[in-house]
Amino acid sequence: MNSNKSYDSIKMILKKKPEYVSIIRITVSSIANKMGFNIEEIDDIKLALGETCTSLIKKSTDNESEYNIEFIIKEDSLSIIIEDLNNSYDIENCRGDKKDLSFFIINTLMDEVVCNKNGKSIKVLLVKNRSRL
């Protein structure tokens, strides 16, 4: 395995409690700021991540379980993987369906949104590219 990886990774494990979403928003704000994103981009990332986590928490069948968040920091982009291993939410709404306002907003704010479901496991990938000036 190549030891010269071209990215850094930060991982968090959180209980599915709405009060912890603010911790996630503060964390991603700090990461995005250090990466050089502008204020508008940071606000977009915070809103999209907050909406994703809140939506998964609200629609979860088990609010006592945990979910994982991984921030992948690259030179030109920030990728965020939200993985919920115990959720029966119909992830098809994550694809930008206008019926689900949260995921419609998320798709508008981020450069890439990918959702996968395998049984009760849900994984959402959010990507924001740094603007070129």
Coordinates of C-alpha atoms in Angstrom, one line a residue:
M1 CA 0.0 0.0 0.0
N2 CA 1.3 3.5 -0.9
S3 CA 2.1 5.4 2.3
N4 CA 1.9 8.8 0.4
K5 CA -1.9 9.1 0.3
S6 CA -3.1 12.3 -1.2
Y7 CA -5.8 13.0 1.4
D8 CA -6.5 13.3 5.1
S9 CA -9.5 11.7 6.9
I10 CA -11.4 12.6 10.1
K11 CA -14.0 10.2 11.4
M12 CA -16.7 10.7 14.0
I13 CA -19.2 8.3 15.5
L14 CA -22.3 9.9 17.0
K15 CA -25.6 8.9 18.6
K16 CA -28.7 9.7 16.5
K17 CA -29.7 12.7 18.6
P18 CA -30.7 16.0 17.0
E19 CA -28.6 17.9 19.6
Y20 CA -25.4 16.5 18.1
V21 CA -26.0 17.9 14.6
S22 CA -24.6 21.2 15.8
I23 CA -21.3 19.4 16.6
I24 CA -21.2 18.1 13.1
R25 CA -21.9 21.5 11.6
I26 CA -19.1 23.2 13.7
T27 CA -16.7 20.4 12.8
V28 CA -17.3 20.7 9.0
S29 CA -17.2 24.5 9.2
S30 CA -13.7 24.4 10.8
I31 CA -12.5 21.8 8.3
A32 CA -13.9 23.7 5.3
N33 CA -12.4 27.0 6.6
K34 CA -8.9 25.5 6.9
M35 CA -9.2 24.1 3.4
G36 CA -9.9 27.6 2.0
F37 CA -13.5 27.5 1.1
N38 CA -15.2 30.9 1.1
I39 CA -18.0 31.8 3.5
E40 CA -20.8 31.0 1.1
E41 CA -19.4 27.6 0.3
I42 CA -18.9 26.8 4.0
D43 CA -22.5 27.8 4.7
D44 CA -23.7 25.5 1.8
I45 CA -21.6 22.6 3.2
K46 CA -22.9 23.1 6.8
L47 CA -26.5 23.3 5.6
A48 CA -26.3 20.2 3.3
L49 CA -24.6 18.1 6.0
G50 CA -27.0 19.3 8.7
E51 CA -30.0 18.5 6.5
T52 CA -28.6 15.1 5.6
C53 CA -28.0 14.1 9.3
T54 CA -31.3 15.6 10.5
S55 CA -33.3 13.8 7.8
L56 CA -31.7 10.5 8.6
I57 CA -32.2 11.0 12.3
K58 CA -35.9 12.0 11.8
K59 CA -36.6 9.0 9.6
S60 CA -34.7 6.5 11.6
T61 CA -36.5 3.6 13.3
D62 CA -33.8 3.4 16.0
N63 CA -32.7 6.7 17.5
E64 CA -30.5 5.1 20.1
S65 CA -28.1 3.7 17.6
E66 CA -25.1 5.5 16.2
Y67 CA -24.0 6.7 12.8
N68 CA -20.6 7.4 11.3
I69 CA -19.3 10.5 9.5
E70 CA -16.1 10.6 7.6
F71 CA -14.6 13.8 6.3
I72 CA -12.1 13.2 3.4
I73 CA -9.9 16.2 2.9
K74 CA -8.3 16.5 -0.5
E75 CA -6.4 19.4 -2.1
D76 CA -9.4 20.3 -4.4
S77 CA -12.4 18.9 -2.6
L78 CA -14.1 17.9 0.6
S79 CA -16.0 14.6 0.7
I80 CA -18.3 13.7 3.5
I81 CA -19.6 10.1 4.0
I82 CA -22.5 9.7 6.3
E83 CA -23.1 6.0 7.1
D84 CA -26.1 4.8 9.1
L85 CA -26.0 1.0 9.7
N86 CA -29.5 0.8 11.1
N87 CA -32.1 2.8 9.2
S88 CA -35.1 1.6 7.2
Y89 CA -35.6 5.0 5.5
D90 CA -36.3 4.8 1.8
I91 CA -33.1 6.3 0.4
E92 CA -34.6 6.7 -3.1
N93 CA -35.8 10.1 -1.9
C94 CA -32.1 11.1 -1.6
R95 CA -31.6 11.4 -5.3
G96 CA -33.1 14.9 -5.5
D97 CA -36.7 14.1 -5.7
K98 CA -38.6 17.3 -5.3
K99 CA -41.0 15.5 -3.0
D100 CA -38.3 15.4 -0.3
L101 CA -37.3 19.0 0.2
S102 CA -34.3 18.2 2.3
F103 CA -32.6 16.1 -0.3
F104 CA -33.6 18.5 -3.1
I105 CA -31.8 21.3 -1.1
I106 CA -28.8 19.1 -0.5
N107 CA -28.5 18.2 -4.2
T108 CA -28.6 21.9 -5.0
L109 CA -25.9 22.9 -2.5
M110 CA -23.4 20.2 -3.2
D111 CA -21.4 19.3 -6.3
E112 CA -22.1 15.6 -5.9
V113 CA -24.6 13.6 -3.9
V114 CA -24.5 9.8 -4.0
C115 CA -26.8 7.6 -1.9
N116 CA -26.7 3.9 -1.5
K117 CA -28.8 1.5 0.6
N118 CA -28.0 -2.1 1.4
G119 CA -30.5 -3.7 3.7
K120 CA -30.8 -1.4 6.7
S121 CA -27.4 0.3 5.9
I122 CA -27.6 3.7 4.3
K123 CA -24.5 5.6 3.0
V124 CA -24.6 9.1 1.7
L125 CA -21.7 10.8 0.0
L126 CA -21.6 14.6 -0.2
V127 CA -18.8 16.3 -2.3
K128 CA -18.0 20.0 -2.5
N129 CA -15.2 21.1 -4.9
R130 CA -13.1 24.1 -4.1
S131 CA -13.8 26.9 -6.5
R132 CA -10.9 27.9 -8.8
L133 CA -10.0 31.6 -8.6

